[in-house]
Each structure stands twice: as C-alpha cells, then as structure tokens.
C-alpha cells in the first residue's frame, strides 16, 4: 500500500530507497565514513548503519560547516543517500551539500507523515512534484 | 526565493559553470531558510581547507571550481593541515593534496589567512554588516560579540557567497531572528574557559534555535571565554548566536553541575596525555600573553604544540611572547589547528591534553586519540616545573 504526503522541495530530483530514520542530528564531518557511508559514532542512534542508497530521514546537521563537503564525498564515492528528508526545516549544511551533489532534499512534510514511516520501509521522494510516498509491505 | 533576471542568467550558466554552481547552492539554502531574496555581504570566511576535512572529491571540486571563479568580496580562509614553513613528517599524498587545495584558494583570489579566528586578525566591518561565515566558532563569535550578521554558513555556501558577493536574506541576517526564545542558565559558578566551553557544548546540544540565551552572570565576557563558549556551541549543535538579553517570555533551561559532569565524562577519555595541544580555535594575542605569563621561568615537561595564525605569530614575535613560550618548551604551528590536523594521530600519541571542548570532540571522534580535558592554568601548573 502506498501512502503519499506533500512536502517542500529544497533540492529537486527523484530518489527511492529504504527509509533510515533517526531523531538524532548528525555531524557529518565526525560521524560518517565517506567511503562506505557508515555512521561510525558509537553514541549515535544509527551507529553501524549505512546511508548508502537509503532515504535518510533526520532532523538536520550539526557541528562542522565542512559537512557539506562530506555529503559531496559520499556522492562521488557512490555511498550517498538516494534522497534526504529533513524532519525539521532543512539546514544550510545539508541543503548546500545536496545542491552540489544532486541529492533530492525535502522538508516540511504533511502532519502525520512520520507516524507512517518506519526504518526499512520503501520511500519514494519526488522533490520536483513535492511528494513523498511510503510503501508499507506489511499491509 | 526570487532571483533577479541577472541572477537567473548566472544560475543557468551564462557566466560560467562555477557561478552556476554558486547560485544553485544559494538557491537551495535560500529555500531552506525561507529567504525572499539575496542581499550583498561584505566578507566571506570559508571552511573546507584542510585535506583531512574535504578529501579527494573536495580537492578535485576546488580545482575545477577555481578555474573560472574569482572572489568579489574580502574572503578569508580556514586553517589547513600543517605549517607551510616547517618540515613535517607527513605522507607525500597529504602534502600534495593539501598544496593543491591551497593553490585553488589562491587562484580564487582569497586571502590565504589559514585561520579560524579571522575576527582577531582583520578589521571588523561596522556593527550590523552582513557577512557570510562558515567555520562555526567564527559565525557564533561574530554574531554574538561583534554584532556582525551571519547565518551559520556551510563551507560551500560561504564559498558561493565569496564569488557572488551575496547571501540569502534570512534567519540571523534579520533582526527578528536574533532574539533568544530559550535561555540556558547554569546553576553553578563558572570560573575557567573550560567551564564556558562545557556550558556552550550543553547549550548547543540542547537548543536547536538560531539564537540561544546564555545567562552566566558576568557583565561582559572576556574574549578567551567568549571564544571557548562560541566554539563549543558551534561543535555540539546548529545554533549560530548567543545573547545575554533576558526577556520575560523566555523559557529557562537550567544547566546543572551533573549535566556538565556528564558532558565532561563523555569528552574526557584519558587520565593524562603525551602531548599538550592548545588552539582550537587558534590562539589569539591575549591567549599568548596569558600563556607566556603562565610559563615564565618554567619548563614544560611534555611536548606542547600551540596552534595560531601566522599573522598572530608575527605580532606575538615582535612582542617577545614567542621567545618566552619557546624557551619554556612550547612549539608553534602556524596555518593549522588542533582539529583534524594530520600532526596528531593515534600512531604518535595515545592521548592529548587540551583545554578546548571543540578540540576534545574532534580529537576523540576524528583524530581518534584519547583526550584529557583541563583548563589552561591547571595544565601549566601540572605540566611545567620551575627552572
């Protein structure tokens, strides 16, 4: 079953992948291995998970302003997320990193959308059409 | 965000690929921060200079970008990995890639200042001037202490501002966002720069607003404490400014001794260290004055690396501060800083002593060495003997 939600487009494009959800913000410079896309910080909720090919659903970037280059490195190394959904208003580090990496980025999803999303579910982000669809295979 | 006709043309690539990339970045951050238009900025400060931070893809990106782009406003740049004037034992690859980055920034026409404390070196535009600062400590310090207006720009958005002279008119560039909704109030006495660093780490981690209130009692923070506070706020969160104003409508979050102990326990991962590293942010003249006074007539028992900007080093030399500190055993590294420097690795050091919360965070997470966190006076007291 597909459930779709309206969103705001920050960086255009289309991406699909399995949702990788976290309520914790990410310092891209210190937490992610740019070769494999694995979140290495042992204290982070997503420790050990990879953003590669996933739809990363997170509240935003913190810390280093160089995080934007880290997002670009992930893209060049083939380890970037397929798309990013910001649960807060998108931040400058994430927005600028996605802009040069052509990673679709959206925020301000309709109310209720995050209740429908679980890690591992297939999510389609169509930033140009301002729509996010979640496929729940358990239905 | 609305672009002017001319801006639209540049976005489409009519003035070259670098300007098109720059406008793509400005458009994305303008949308994210709900700006309606771009406005001129007077100064850009760019991060993403150290090879350890931007990697091979960053090296290639800058090489391509700098072929056709030139800065149109004053542009200063962050530290790189090592001191250009010293022979250091680094891999050929690191040196080669680092020098390529330096060359690209030179080609772009930036002032190759290699500093994370541009606010202690260059003349400051009048209060209320809009600038575009990446490097979180510089953004937070400049907004909070100098009255400049900047969002917490990313390495790429500040780069975009440097060649367009513009930034989206949003968030901390607008007066209505420069007021705190939440104030953090410590319920203990703050004494050292480390106390302010730990408070800043707590505040940045706890509050994600653009502007945070800090009620630490003191009428006016001295520069050393303000730097420690700014750098730590920059490290743990996304906030770009702190203010002392206390409105009646503000929510107050109390920061207790226990919260601070928890943060210190997380960052303080070693009981002692093989090396003292000072300078994240790089030390300014007032800090070098203090250090020179603290080590006078003493000899450091451990290696001590002091990171500062070359411009500050030259001034300090003329003031006789460098001689005094070197006489006590201190080693200076210009152009670079503690965070992510290839000079401090697990292969050479198990653990490092520092007074900087920002350094402690990146030494633990990125350099992957243990950290012993103490305030400067305690470090010198414990690690230096009288001659």
PDB file of N, CA and C in Angstrom, chain B residues 276 278 290-291 293-296 298-301 304 375-385:
ATOM      1  N   UNK B 276      50.498  18.199  24.933  1.00  0.00           N
ATOM      2  CA  UNK B 276      49.542  19.280  25.211  1.00  0.00           C
ATOM      3  C   UNK B 276      49.263  19.953  23.870  1.00  0.00           C
ATOM      4  N   UNK B 278      47.214  23.163  22.232  1.00  0.00           N
ATOM      5  CA  UNK B 278      46.459  24.376  22.518  1.00  0.00           C
ATOM      6  C   UNK B 278      46.080  25.048  21.201  1.00  0.00           C
ATOM      7  N   UNK B 290      48.680  35.433  28.040  1.00  0.00           N
ATOM      8  CA  UNK B 290      48.381  34.661  29.240  1.00  0.00           C
ATOM      9  C   UNK B 290      49.317  33.456  29.358  1.00  0.00           C
ATOM     10  N   UNK B 291      49.483  32.742  28.234  1.00  0.00           N
ATOM     11  CA  UNK B 291      50.339  31.554  28.238  1.00  0.00           C
ATOM     12  C   UNK B 291      51.787  31.928  28.575  1.00  0.00           C
ATOM     13  N   UNK B 293      52.837  34.387  30.313  1.00  0.00           N
ATOM     14  CA  UNK B 293      52.922  34.708  31.746  1.00  0.00           C
ATOM     15  C   UNK B 293      52.910  33.438  32.589  1.00  0.00           C
ATOM     16  N   UNK B 294      52.075  32.480  32.182  1.00  0.00           N
ATOM     17  CA  UNK B 294      51.959  31.243  32.960  1.00  0.00           C
ATOM     18  C   UNK B 294      53.236  30.399  32.919  1.00  0.00           C
ATOM     19  N   UNK B 295      53.949  30.430  31.794  1.00  0.00           N
ATOM     20  CA  UNK B 295      55.140  29.567  31.677  1.00  0.00           C
ATOM     21  C   UNK B 295      56.446  30.309  32.011  1.00  0.00           C
ATOM     22  N   UNK B 296      56.334  31.571  32.356  1.00  0.00           N
ATOM     23  CA  UNK B 296      57.546  32.340  32.620  1.00  0.00           C
ATOM     24  C   UNK B 296      58.379  31.704  33.736  1.00  0.00           C
ATOM     25  N   UNK B 298      59.488  28.785  33.748  1.00  0.00           N
ATOM     26  CA  UNK B 298      59.192  27.360  33.902  1.00  0.00           C
ATOM     27  C   UNK B 298      59.629  26.571  32.672  1.00  0.00           C
ATOM     28  N   UNK B 299      59.609  25.274  32.817  1.00  0.00           N
ATOM     29  CA  UNK B 299      59.947  24.366  31.725  1.00  0.00           C
ATOM     30  C   UNK B 299      58.825  23.332  31.606  1.00  0.00           C
ATOM     31  N   UNK B 300      58.263  23.206  30.400  1.00  0.00           N
ATOM     32  CA  UNK B 300      57.194  22.222  30.182  1.00  0.00           C
ATOM     33  C   UNK B 300      57.775  20.808  30.197  1.00  0.00           C
ATOM     34  N   UNK B 301      57.089  19.893  30.874  1.00  0.00           N
ATOM     35  CA  UNK B 301      57.584  18.517  30.987  1.00  0.00           C
ATOM     36  C   UNK B 301      57.089  17.636  29.850  1.00  0.00           C
ATOM     37  N   UNK B 304      54.449  20.374  23.841  1.00  0.00           N
ATOM     38  CA  UNK B 304      53.285  21.268  23.824  1.00  0.00           C
ATOM     39  C   UNK B 304      53.242  21.969  22.474  1.00  0.00           C
ATOM     40  N   UNK B 375      41.575  22.928  32.308  1.00  0.00           N
ATOM     41  CA  UNK B 375      41.714  24.342  31.963  1.00  0.00           C
ATOM     42  C   UNK B 375      43.200  24.694  31.866  1.00  0.00           C
ATOM     43  N   UNK B 376      43.490  25.802  31.191  1.00  0.00           N
ATOM     44  CA  UNK B 376      44.884  26.141  30.867  1.00  0.00           C
ATOM     45  C   UNK B 376      45.761  26.300  32.116  1.00  0.00           C
ATOM     46  N   UNK B 377      45.250  26.999  33.118  1.00  0.00           N
ATOM     47  CA  UNK B 377      46.076  27.213  34.316  1.00  0.00           C
ATOM     48  C   UNK B 377      46.434  25.885  34.978  1.00  0.00           C
ATOM     49  N   UNK B 378      45.482  24.974  35.031  1.00  0.00           N
ATOM     50  CA  UNK B 378      45.745  23.663  35.632  1.00  0.00           C
ATOM     51  C   UNK B 378      46.760  22.885  34.784  1.00  0.00           C
ATOM     52  N   UNK B 379      46.601  22.954  33.472  1.00  0.00           N
ATOM     53  CA  UNK B 379      47.536  22.233  32.589  1.00  0.00           C
ATOM     54  C   UNK B 379      48.973  22.701  32.867  1.00  0.00           C
ATOM     55  N   UNK B 380      49.168  24.018  32.884  1.00  0.00           N
ATOM     56  CA  UNK B 380      50.529  24.537  33.074  1.00  0.00           C
ATOM     57  C   UNK B 380      51.030  24.233  34.493  1.00  0.00           C
ATOM     58  N   UNK B 381      50.138  24.324  35.457  1.00  0.00           N
ATOM     59  CA  UNK B 381      50.520  24.037  36.841  1.00  0.00           C
ATOM     60  C   UNK B 381      51.018  22.585  36.971  1.00  0.00           C
ATOM     61  N   UNK B 382      50.311  21.686  36.288  1.00  0.00           N
ATOM     62  CA  UNK B 382      50.651  20.268  36.431  1.00  0.00           C
ATOM     63  C   UNK B 382      51.770  19.811  35.494  1.00  0.00           C
ATOM     64  N   UNK B 383      51.930  20.515  34.375  1.00  0.00           N
ATOM     65  CA  UNK B 383      52.860  20.022  33.347  1.00  0.00           C
ATOM     66  C   UNK B 383      54.110  20.887  33.193  1.00  0.00           C
ATOM     67  N   UNK B 384      54.335  21.840  34.079  1.00  0.00           N
ATOM     68  CA  UNK B 384      55.559  22.645  33.966  1.00  0.00           C
ATOM     69  C   UNK B 384      56.217  22.781  35.341  1.00  0.00           C
ATOM     70  N   UNK B 385      57.554  22.690  35.345  1.00  0.00           N
ATOM     71  CA  UNK B 385      58.323  22.862  36.592  1.00  0.00           C
ATOM     72  C   UNK B 385      59.082  24.179  36.551  1.00  0.00           C
TER      73      UNK B 385
END
